[in-house]
Amino acid sequence: MSLPVERELRPGCRFCGSPLRHTFVDLGTQPLCQRHVKPEELSQMEPFYPLVAYVCEDCFLVQLEAIVPPDELFRDDYAYFSSYSDSWLAHAQRYCDAMIPRLGLGSGGRVVELASNDGYLLQYFLKQGLEVLGIEPSANVAAEAERRGVPSLVRFFGRETARFVRDRVGHADLLVGNNVLAHVPDLNDFVAGTKILLAERGVLTMEFPHLMRLVEENQFDTIYHEHYSYLSFGTVERIFARHGLTLFDVEELPTHGGSLRIYGRHAESLHEPVRGRVAALREREQAAGMQRLEYYQRFGERVAATKRKLLRFLSDARDAGKRVVGYGAPGKGNTLLNYCGIRTDFLDFTVDRSPHKQGNYLPGTRIPILAPERIREVRPDYVLILPWNLRDEIARQMDDVRGWGGRFVVPIPEVRVLD
Ligand SMILES: [Zn+2]
């Protein structure tokens, strides 16, 4: 059977190059989820791009086609500042407190972070007297890091940047990359760069959302154009191995709906033995079916069913005269709202703590983003929490909502009113 022409034209898997013939989920066409619309832009058009995830039949990397150029995605007005989430800052501090003794990092040790954002993590290493360097492609968040004393190089990371830093600054004793691996268009160039920059006895750690959790918990809204790859442990292990790096440990974390933190070292450097958790997780993924196509091909229908349930809930609430607003303006919220076609007909507005977002509108749906105080003025019946991974933190910050009889609602894994 011959394939349709457009499928033959599609570039291959971004890791192994095999043709991409199998759809994981089709979320329609969507605007870029971090590109908030400013008031003066309301009468202008927004570009929409297809948002379709494929699964590679050979390495099972779930991925988007790189149809949006990276400099279009990560422009200077990139809206995400890591430090606006209390729980993420606490996570960063705990990481720093654990890694310094674990790796025996003393003064003079060098910590390099890839996609260092506003310095949310490196600030803690800096306070402990370590040498730090952030590498961050967005100039405005990097400028914020510089203001906190975190030196930041405004660049994309890959082999070229790795050689540049190695030659001018030196190797990294600890190389960190949190929530960056999935955002890299050229995965092989990025991982090859970590091989170049890592010191002989250095350790790298990377955190990324775990594909197994995405599938099990129906987190389809974490799919967006900025997020090119959706990673299982087995596939990531193969990618690092191809570039001469061994993953010697892995932890499962609750962040971003369920993430992995992998620990890597040079394959030829044996200072860290491979822990039992590595084989255990690899085997759990295999037992779940992650080395078979059927595992991936069932996902799309579950996503469509989730959309129908959420729309049914919102329609019923609106028909009953209830007032519904949103909380948060995260990237994932925009995938959900655009895929479901939820606009101000269902959600009056949403709110966000970040002053960089307030006063703007969500991309595509044009839902206004206001300050959190507006919820207290309006006293809605339902508050739909878009960053559902932070639902406990948000419900605590906004606990007075329950005082007037309001309820919190989460959309994922499926729509549910919280007690
Ligand atoms: Zn592949």
CSV table of C-alpha atoms and ligand atoms in Angstrom, one decimal:
chain,number,residue,atom,x,y,z
A,1,MET,CA,0.0,0.0,0.0
A,2,SER,CA,1.5,3.4,-0.9
A,3,LEU,CA,1.3,6.3,1.5
A,4,PRO,CA,-0.4,9.6,0.6
A,5,VAL,CA,2.1,12.1,-0.9
A,6,GLU,CA,2.0,14.5,2.0
A,7,ARG,CA,3.1,11.8,4.4
A,8,GLU,CA,6.1,11.0,2.2
A,9,LEU,CA,7.0,14.6,2.3
A,10,ARG,CA,7.0,14.9,6.1
A,11,PRO,CA,10.5,15.0,7.6
A,12,GLY,CA,11.4,11.9,9.6
A,13,CYS,CA,11.7,11.3,13.4
A,14,ARG,CA,13.8,14.0,15.1
A,15,PHE,CA,15.8,11.4,16.8
A,16,CYS,CA,16.2,8.4,14.5
A,17,GLY,CA,15.0,9.7,11.1
A,18,SER,CA,12.4,7.0,10.5
A,19,PRO,CA,9.3,8.2,8.6
A,20,LEU,CA,6.4,9.5,10.8
A,21,ARG,CA,3.3,7.6,9.7
A,22,HIS,CA,1.3,7.3,12.9
A,23,THR,CA,-0.8,10.0,14.6
A,24,PHE,CA,-0.8,10.1,18.4
A,25,VAL,CA,-3.3,12.9,18.7
A,26,ASP,CA,-4.7,15.6,16.4
A,27,LEU,CA,-5.6,18.8,18.3
A,28,GLY,CA,-6.6,20.8,15.3
A,29,THR,CA,-5.0,24.2,14.4
A,30,GLN,CA,-3.8,26.4,17.2
A,31,PRO,CA,-2.1,29.7,17.8
A,32,LEU,CA,1.3,29.8,19.7
A,33,CYS,CA,0.3,29.3,23.3
A,34,GLN,CA,2.7,31.7,24.9
A,35,ARG,CA,1.9,34.6,22.5
A,36,HIS,CA,-0.6,36.6,24.5
A,37,VAL,CA,-2.6,39.2,22.6
A,38,LYS,CA,-2.1,42.8,23.7
A,39,PRO,CA,-5.0,45.2,23.7
A,40,GLU,CA,-3.7,47.1,20.7
A,41,GLU,CA,-3.5,43.8,18.7
A,42,LEU,CA,-7.1,42.8,19.2
A,43,SER,CA,-8.1,43.8,15.7
A,44,GLN,CA,-5.2,41.9,14.1
A,45,MET,CA,-5.0,38.3,12.9
A,46,GLU,CA,-3.1,35.6,14.7
A,47,PRO,CA,-1.2,32.7,12.9
A,48,PHE,CA,-2.6,29.3,13.6
A,49,TYR,CA,-0.5,26.2,13.0
A,50,PRO,CA,-1.5,22.5,13.0
A,51,LEU,CA,-1.0,20.8,16.3
A,52,VAL,CA,-0.6,17.1,15.5
A,53,ALA,CA,1.6,14.8,17.5
A,54,TYR,CA,3.0,11.7,15.8
A,55,VAL,CA,4.7,8.6,17.3
A,56,CYS,CA,7.8,7.1,15.6
A,57,GLU,CA,7.3,3.4,14.9
A,58,ASP,CA,11.0,2.7,15.5
A,59,CYS,CA,12.0,4.6,18.7
A,60,PHE,CA,8.5,5.5,19.9
A,61,LEU,CA,9.4,9.2,20.3
A,62,VAL,CA,6.2,11.2,20.4
A,63,GLN,CA,6.8,14.4,18.6
A,64,LEU,CA,5.4,17.4,16.6
A,65,GLU,CA,6.8,18.4,13.3
A,66,ALA,CA,9.0,21.4,13.6
A,67,ILE,CA,6.7,23.7,11.6
A,68,VAL,CA,7.2,26.8,13.6
A,69,PRO,CA,10.7,28.2,13.5
A,70,PRO,CA,12.3,28.4,17.0
A,71,ASP,CA,13.0,32.1,16.9
A,72,GLU,CA,9.3,32.6,16.2
A,73,LEU,CA,8.5,30.5,19.3
A,74,PHE,CA,11.0,32.0,21.8
A,75,ARG,CA,10.9,35.7,21.0
A,76,ASP,CA,11.8,38.4,23.4
A,77,ASP,CA,8.2,38.8,24.6
A,78,TYR,CA,8.1,35.2,25.7
A,79,ALA,CA,5.8,35.4,28.7
A,80,TYR,CA,6.9,32.7,31.1
A,81,PHE,CA,8.9,33.7,34.2
A,82,SER,CA,9.6,30.7,36.4
A,83,SER,CA,9.7,32.7,39.6
A,84,TYR,CA,6.0,33.5,39.6
A,85,SER,CA,5.3,30.0,41.0
A,86,ASP,CA,6.0,29.5,44.7
A,87,SER,CA,5.9,25.7,44.4
A,88,TRP,CA,8.4,25.7,41.5
A,89,LEU,CA,10.8,27.9,43.5
A,90,ALA,CA,10.5,25.6,46.5
A,91,HIS,CA,11.3,22.7,44.1
A,92,ALA,CA,14.4,24.5,42.9
A,93,GLN,CA,15.7,25.1,46.4
A,94,ARG,CA,15.2,21.5,47.4
A,95,TYR,CA,17.1,20.4,44.3
A,96,CYS,CA,20.0,22.7,45.2
A,97,ASP,CA,20.1,21.5,48.8
A,98,ALA,CA,20.1,17.9,47.7
A,99,MET,CA,22.6,18.1,44.9
A,100,ILE,CA,25.5,20.0,46.7
A,101,PRO,CA,26.1,17.2,49.2
A,102,ARG,CA,25.2,14.4,46.8
A,103,LEU,CA,27.8,15.5,44.3
A,104,GLY,CA,30.2,16.9,46.8
A,105,LEU,CA,30.2,20.3,45.1
A,106,GLY,CA,32.6,22.6,46.9
A,107,SER,CA,33.5,26.2,46.2
A,108,GLY,CA,35.0,26.5,42.7
A,109,GLY,CA,32.5,24.0,41.4
A,110,ARG,CA,30.7,25.1,38.3
A,111,VAL,CA,26.9,24.7,37.7
A,112,VAL,CA,25.6,25.4,34.3
A,113,GLU,CA,21.9,25.5,33.6
A,114,LEU,CA,20.4,25.2,30.1
A,115,ALA,CA,17.2,27.2,29.6
A,116,SER,CA,17.9,29.0,32.9
A,117,ASN,CA,14.9,31.3,32.6
A,118,ASP,CA,15.0,34.1,35.2
A,119,GLY,CA,17.6,32.5,37.4
A,120,TYR,CA,15.0,30.8,39.6
A,121,LEU,CA,17.3,27.8,40.2
A,122,LEU,CA,20.9,29.1,39.9
A,123,GLN,CA,20.2,31.8,42.5
A,124,TYR,CA,20.3,29.1,45.2
A,125,PHE,CA,23.6,27.7,44.0
A,126,LEU,CA,25.0,31.2,43.8
A,127,LYS,CA,24.1,31.8,47.5
A,128,GLN,CA,26.1,28.6,48.4
A,129,GLY,CA,29.2,30.1,46.8
A,130,LEU,CA,29.3,28.1,43.6
A,131,GLU,CA,30.2,29.5,40.2
A,132,VAL,CA,27.1,29.5,38.0
A,133,LEU,CA,26.2,30.2,34.4
A,134,GLY,CA,22.8,30.3,32.8
A,135,ILE,CA,22.2,29.7,29.1
A,136,GLU,CA,18.8,31.1,28.0
A,137,PRO,CA,17.5,32.0,24.6
A,138,SER,CA,14.9,34.5,25.7
A,139,ALA,CA,16.6,37.9,26.3
A,140,ASN,CA,14.0,39.4,28.5
A,141,VAL,CA,14.0,36.5,31.1
A,142,ALA,CA,17.8,36.3,30.9
A,143,ALA,CA,17.9,40.1,31.8
A,144,GLU,CA,15.8,39.3,34.9
A,145,ALA,CA,18.3,36.6,35.8
A,146,GLU,CA,21.2,39.1,35.4
A,147,ARG,CA,19.4,41.5,37.8
A,148,ARG,CA,19.6,38.8,40.5
A,149,GLY,CA,23.3,38.3,39.9
A,150,VAL,CA,23.0,35.2,37.7
A,151,PRO,CA,25.3,35.5,34.7
A,152,SER,CA,23.3,34.5,31.6
A,153,LEU,CA,24.3,33.9,28.1
A,154,VAL,CA,21.5,34.6,25.6
A,155,ARG,CA,21.8,31.7,23.2
A,156,PHE,CA,20.2,28.4,22.1
A,157,PHE,CA,22.1,25.4,23.3
A,158,GLY,CA,23.7,22.8,21.0
A,159,ARG,CA,27.2,21.7,20.0
A,160,GLU,CA,28.3,25.2,19.0
A,161,THR,CA,27.2,26.9,22.2
A,162,ALA,CA,28.7,24.0,24.2
A,163,ARG,CA,32.2,24.5,22.6
A,164,PHE,CA,31.9,28.2,23.1
A,165,VAL,CA,31.2,27.9,26.8
A,166,ARG,CA,33.8,25.1,27.3
A,167,ASP,CA,36.5,27.2,25.7
A,168,ARG,CA,35.7,30.5,27.4
A,169,VAL,CA,34.4,29.4,30.8
A,170,GLY,CA,35.2,25.8,31.2
A,171,HIS,CA,33.4,22.4,31.7
A,172,ALA,CA,30.3,22.0,33.9
A,173,ASP,CA,30.6,19.9,37.1
A,174,LEU,CA,26.8,19.9,37.2
A,175,LEU,CA,24.9,20.5,34.0
A,176,VAL,CA,21.2,21.1,34.6
A,177,GLY,CA,18.3,21.2,32.2
A,178,ASN,CA,14.8,21.5,33.6
A,179,ASN,CA,11.9,21.4,31.1
A,180,VAL,CA,14.1,22.0,28.2
A,181,LEU,CA,14.7,18.6,26.5
A,182,ALA,CA,11.1,18.6,25.2
A,183,HIS,CA,11.5,22.1,23.8
A,184,VAL,CA,14.5,21.4,21.7
A,185,PRO,CA,14.0,21.1,17.9
A,186,ASP,CA,17.3,19.4,17.2
A,187,LEU,CA,17.4,16.8,20.0
A,188,ASN,CA,20.6,15.2,18.7
A,189,ASP,CA,22.5,18.5,18.5
A,190,PHE,CA,21.4,19.4,22.0
A,191,VAL,CA,22.4,16.1,23.7
A,192,ALA,CA,25.7,16.1,21.8
A,193,GLY,CA,26.3,19.5,23.3
A,194,THR,CA,25.8,18.2,26.8
A,195,LYS,CA,28.5,15.6,26.1
A,196,ILE,CA,30.9,18.4,25.1
A,197,LEU,CA,30.3,20.6,28.0
A,198,LEU,CA,30.2,18.0,30.8
A,199,ALA,CA,33.3,17.7,32.9
A,200,GLU,CA,35.0,14.3,32.9
A,201,ARG,CA,33.5,13.4,36.3
A,202,GLY,CA,30.6,15.7,35.9
A,203,VAL,CA,26.9,14.9,36.4
A,204,LEU,CA,24.0,16.1,34.3
A,205,THR,CA,20.4,16.1,35.5
A,206,MET,CA,17.4,16.8,33.4
A,207,GLU,CA,13.7,17.0,34.2
A,208,PHE,CA,11.0,16.5,31.7
A,209,PRO,CA,7.3,15.5,31.8
A,210,HIS,CA,7.0,11.7,31.7
A,211,LEU,CA,5.1,10.5,28.6
A,212,MET,CA,3.7,7.5,30.6
A,213,ARG,CA,1.9,10.0,32.9
A,214,LEU,CA,0.7,12.1,30.0
A,215,VAL,CA,-1.0,9.0,28.6
A,216,GLU,CA,-2.2,7.5,31.8
A,217,GLU,CA,-3.6,10.8,33.1
A,218,ASN,CA,-4.9,12.2,29.8
A,219,GLN,CA,-2.7,15.3,30.0
A,220,PHE,CA,-3.2,16.2,26.3
A,221,ASP,CA,-3.2,19.9,27.1
A,222,THR,CA,0.6,19.7,27.8
A,223,ILE,CA,0.9,19.3,24.0
A,224,TYR,CA,1.7,22.6,22.4
A,225,HIS,CA,4.0,24.0,19.6
A,226,GLU,CA,6.8,24.9,22.0
A,227,HIS,CA,6.9,21.4,23.2
A,228,TYR,CA,8.4,19.3,20.3
A,229,SER,CA,9.0,16.0,22.0
A,230,TYR,CA,7.1,13.8,24.6
A,231,LEU,CA,9.5,11.5,26.3
A,232,SER,CA,9.5,8.1,27.8
A,233,PHE,CA,12.5,6.9,29.9
A,234,GLY,CA,13.3,4.2,27.4
A,235,THR,CA,13.5,6.6,24.5
A,236,VAL,CA,15.5,9.2,26.4
A,237,GLU,CA,18.0,6.5,27.5
A,238,ARG,CA,18.5,5.5,23.8
A,239,ILE,CA,19.1,9.2,22.8
A,240,PHE,CA,21.7,9.8,25.5
A,241,ALA,CA,23.4,6.4,24.8
A,242,ARG,CA,23.8,7.3,21.2
A,243,HIS,CA,25.8,10.4,22.3
A,244,GLY,CA,28.0,8.6,24.7
A,245,LEU,CA,26.2,9.3,27.9
A,246,THR,CA,24.9,6.8,30.5
A,247,LEU,CA,21.8,7.4,32.6
A,248,PHE,CA,22.8,6.1,36.0
A,249,ASP,CA,19.7,7.1,38.1
A,250,VAL,CA,16.2,8.3,37.7
A,251,GLU,CA,13.6,9.8,40.0
A,252,GLU,CA,9.9,10.3,39.6
A,253,LEU,CA,8.7,13.7,40.6
A,254,PRO,CA,5.2,15.2,41.0
A,255,THR,CA,6.0,18.4,39.1
A,256,HIS,CA,4.2,19.2,35.8
A,257,GLY,CA,1.7,16.4,36.3
A,258,GLY,CA,4.5,13.8,36.7
A,259,SER,CA,8.1,14.3,35.6
A,260,LEU,CA,11.3,12.3,35.5
A,261,ARG,CA,14.6,13.6,36.7
A,262,ILE,CA,17.4,11.7,35.0
A,263,TYR,CA,21.0,11.6,36.1
A,264,GLY,CA,23.7,11.1,33.4
A,265,ARG,CA,27.4,10.9,33.1
A,266,HIS,CA,30.0,10.1,30.4
A,267,ALA,CA,29.6,6.4,29.4
A,268,GLU,CA,33.4,5.9,29.8
A,269,SER,CA,33.4,7.5,33.3
A,270,LEU,CA,32.5,4.9,35.9
A,271,HIS,CA,32.4,7.0,39.0
A,272,GLU,CA,28.6,6.6,39.4
A,273,PRO,CA,27.3,3.1,39.3
A,274,VAL,CA,23.9,2.5,37.6
A,275,ARG,CA,21.2,2.3,40.2
A,276,GLY,CA,18.5,-0.3,40.3
A,277,ARG,CA,15.8,2.3,39.6
A,278,VAL,CA,17.0,2.6,36.0
A,279,ALA,CA,16.1,-1.0,35.0
A,280,ALA,CA,13.0,-0.9,37.2
A,281,LEU,CA,11.5,2.0,35.3
A,282,ARG,CA,12.5,0.7,31.9
A,283,GLU,CA,10.7,-2.5,32.7
A,284,ARG,CA,7.6,-0.7,34.0
A,285,GLU,CA,7.4,1.2,30.7
A,286,GLN,CA,7.7,-2.0,28.7
A,287,ALA,CA,5.0,-3.7,30.8
A,288,ALA,CA,2.7,-0.8,30.2
A,289,GLY,CA,3.1,-1.4,26.4
A,290,MET,CA,5.3,1.6,25.5
A,291,GLN,CA,7.2,-0.4,23.0
A,292,ARG,CA,4.1,-1.1,20.9
A,293,LEU,CA,2.2,1.2,18.6
A,294,GLU,CA,-1.3,0.3,20.0
A,295,TYR,CA,-0.4,2.0,23.2
A,296,TYR,CA,-0.2,5.3,21.4
A,297,GLN,CA,-3.0,4.8,18.9
A,298,ARG,CA,-5.7,4.6,21.6
A,299,PHE,CA,-5.0,8.0,22.9
A,300,GLY,CA,-6.9,10.3,20.4
A,301,GLU,CA,-10.4,9.0,21.1
A,302,ARG,CA,-9.9,9.4,24.9
A,303,VAL,CA,-9.0,13.1,24.3
A,304,ALA,CA,-12.1,13.7,22.1
A,305,ALA,CA,-14.3,12.1,24.9
A,306,THR,CA,-12.7,14.5,27.4
A,307,LYS,CA,-13.6,17.5,25.3
A,308,ARG,CA,-17.2,16.4,25.0
A,309,LYS,CA,-17.5,16.0,28.8
A,310,LEU,CA,-15.9,19.4,29.5
A,311,LEU,CA,-18.2,21.1,27.0
A,312,ARG,CA,-21.2,19.4,28.5
A,313,PHE,CA,-20.3,20.6,32.0
A,314,LEU,CA,-19.8,24.2,30.9
A,315,SER,CA,-23.0,24.2,28.8
A,316,ASP,CA,-25.0,22.9,31.7
A,317,ALA,CA,-23.5,25.5,34.1
A,318,ARG,CA,-24.2,28.4,31.8
A,319,ASP,CA,-27.7,27.2,31.1
A,320,ALA,CA,-28.3,27.1,34.8
A,321,GLY,CA,-27.2,30.8,35.0
A,322,LYS,CA,-23.9,30.0,36.8
A,323,ARG,CA,-20.9,32.3,36.4
A,324,VAL,CA,-17.7,30.6,35.4
A,325,VAL,CA,-14.2,32.1,35.3
A,326,GLY,CA,-10.7,30.7,34.8
A,327,TYR,CA,-7.6,30.7,37.0
A,328,GLY,CA,-4.2,30.9,35.3
A,329,ALA,CA,-2.9,31.6,31.8
A,330,PRO,CA,-0.5,28.7,31.3
A,331,GLY,CA,0.4,27.3,27.9
A,332,LYS,CA,-1.5,24.2,28.6
A,333,GLY,CA,-4.7,26.2,29.2
A,334,ASN,CA,-4.5,27.5,25.7
A,335,THR,CA,-4.2,24.1,24.1
A,336,LEU,CA,-7.3,23.0,26.1
A,337,LEU,CA,-9.4,26.1,25.4
A,338,ASN,CA,-8.5,26.3,21.7
A,339,TYR,CA,-9.1,22.6,21.1
A,340,CYS,CA,-12.4,22.7,22.9
A,341,GLY,CA,-13.5,26.0,21.4
A,342,ILE,CA,-14.0,27.7,24.8
A,343,ARG,CA,-14.1,31.5,24.6
A,344,THR,CA,-15.9,34.2,26.6
A,345,ASP,CA,-19.1,32.4,25.8
A,346,PHE,CA,-18.1,29.9,28.5
A,347,LEU,CA,-15.4,31.7,30.6
A,348,ASP,CA,-15.9,35.4,31.4
A,349,PHE,CA,-12.2,35.9,32.0
A,350,THR,CA,-9.2,34.3,33.6
A,351,VAL,CA,-6.7,35.7,36.1
A,352,ASP,CA,-3.0,35.4,36.6
A,353,ARG,CA,-0.5,36.5,39.3
A,354,SER,CA,2.1,37.5,36.7
A,355,PRO,CA,1.8,41.3,35.9
A,356,HIS,CA,3.4,40.5,32.6
A,357,LYS,CA,0.2,38.7,31.6
A,358,GLN,CA,-2.4,40.9,33.2
A,359,GLY,CA,-4.3,43.2,30.7
A,360,ASN,CA,-3.6,40.9,27.8
A,361,TYR,CA,-5.8,38.2,26.2
A,362,LEU,CA,-5.3,34.5,25.7
A,363,PRO,CA,-4.1,33.6,22.2
A,364,GLY,CA,-6.9,32.3,19.9
A,365,THR,CA,-9.7,32.4,22.4
A,366,ARG,CA,-9.2,36.1,23.3
A,367,ILE,CA,-10.2,35.6,26.9
A,368,PRO,CA,-9.1,38.6,29.0
A,369,ILE,CA,-6.4,38.0,31.6
A,370,LEU,CA,-7.0,40.0,34.8
A,371,ALA,CA,-5.5,40.2,38.3
A,372,PRO,CA,-6.6,37.5,40.8
A,373,GLU,CA,-8.4,40.1,42.9
A,374,ARG,CA,-11.1,40.3,40.2
A,375,ILE,CA,-12.3,36.8,41.3
A,376,ARG,CA,-13.1,38.2,44.7
A,377,GLU,CA,-15.0,41.1,43.3
A,378,VAL,CA,-17.1,39.0,40.9
A,379,ARG,CA,-17.6,36.0,43.2
A,380,PRO,CA,-18.2,33.4,40.5
A,381,ASP,CA,-19.9,30.0,41.0
A,382,TYR,CA,-17.0,28.0,39.4
A,383,VAL,CA,-13.3,28.7,39.0
A,384,LEU,CA,-11.8,26.5,36.3
A,385,ILE,CA,-8.1,25.9,37.3
A,386,LEU,CA,-6.2,25.8,34.0
A,387,PRO,CA,-2.7,24.9,35.6
A,388,TRP,CA,-4.3,21.8,37.2
A,389,ASN,CA,-0.9,20.6,38.3
A,390,LEU,CA,-0.9,23.6,40.8
A,391,ARG,CA,-4.5,23.0,41.9
A,392,ASP,CA,-3.6,22.6,45.6
A,393,GLU,CA,-1.5,25.7,45.7
A,394,ILE,CA,-4.1,27.8,43.9
A,395,ALA,CA,-7.0,26.4,46.0
A,396,ARG,CA,-5.0,27.4,49.1
A,397,GLN,CA,-4.2,30.9,47.8
A,398,MET,CA,-7.8,31.5,46.9
A,399,ASP,CA,-9.5,29.7,49.7
A,400,ASP,CA,-12.0,32.5,50.2
A,401,VAL,CA,-13.7,31.3,47.0
A,402,ARG,CA,-15.4,28.6,49.0
A,403,GLY,CA,-16.6,31.2,51.5
A,404,TRP,CA,-19.2,32.6,49.1
A,405,GLY,CA,-20.1,29.0,47.9
A,406,GLY,CA,-17.8,29.0,44.9
A,407,ARG,CA,-16.3,25.7,43.7
A,408,PHE,CA,-13.0,24.9,42.0
A,409,VAL,CA,-13.1,22.8,38.8
A,410,VAL,CA,-10.2,20.9,37.1
A,411,PRO,CA,-10.4,19.9,33.5
A,412,ILE,CA,-7.8,17.1,33.5
A,413,PRO,CA,-7.8,14.0,33.5
A,414,GLU,CA,-11.5,14.8,33.0
A,415,VAL,CA,-13.7,17.6,34.3
A,416,ARG,CA,-14.2,17.4,38.0
A,417,VAL,CA,-15.6,19.7,40.7
A,418,LEU,CA,-13.3,19.7,43.7
A,419,ASP,CA,-14.7,19.1,47.2
B,1,ZN,ZN,12.4,7.6,15.9
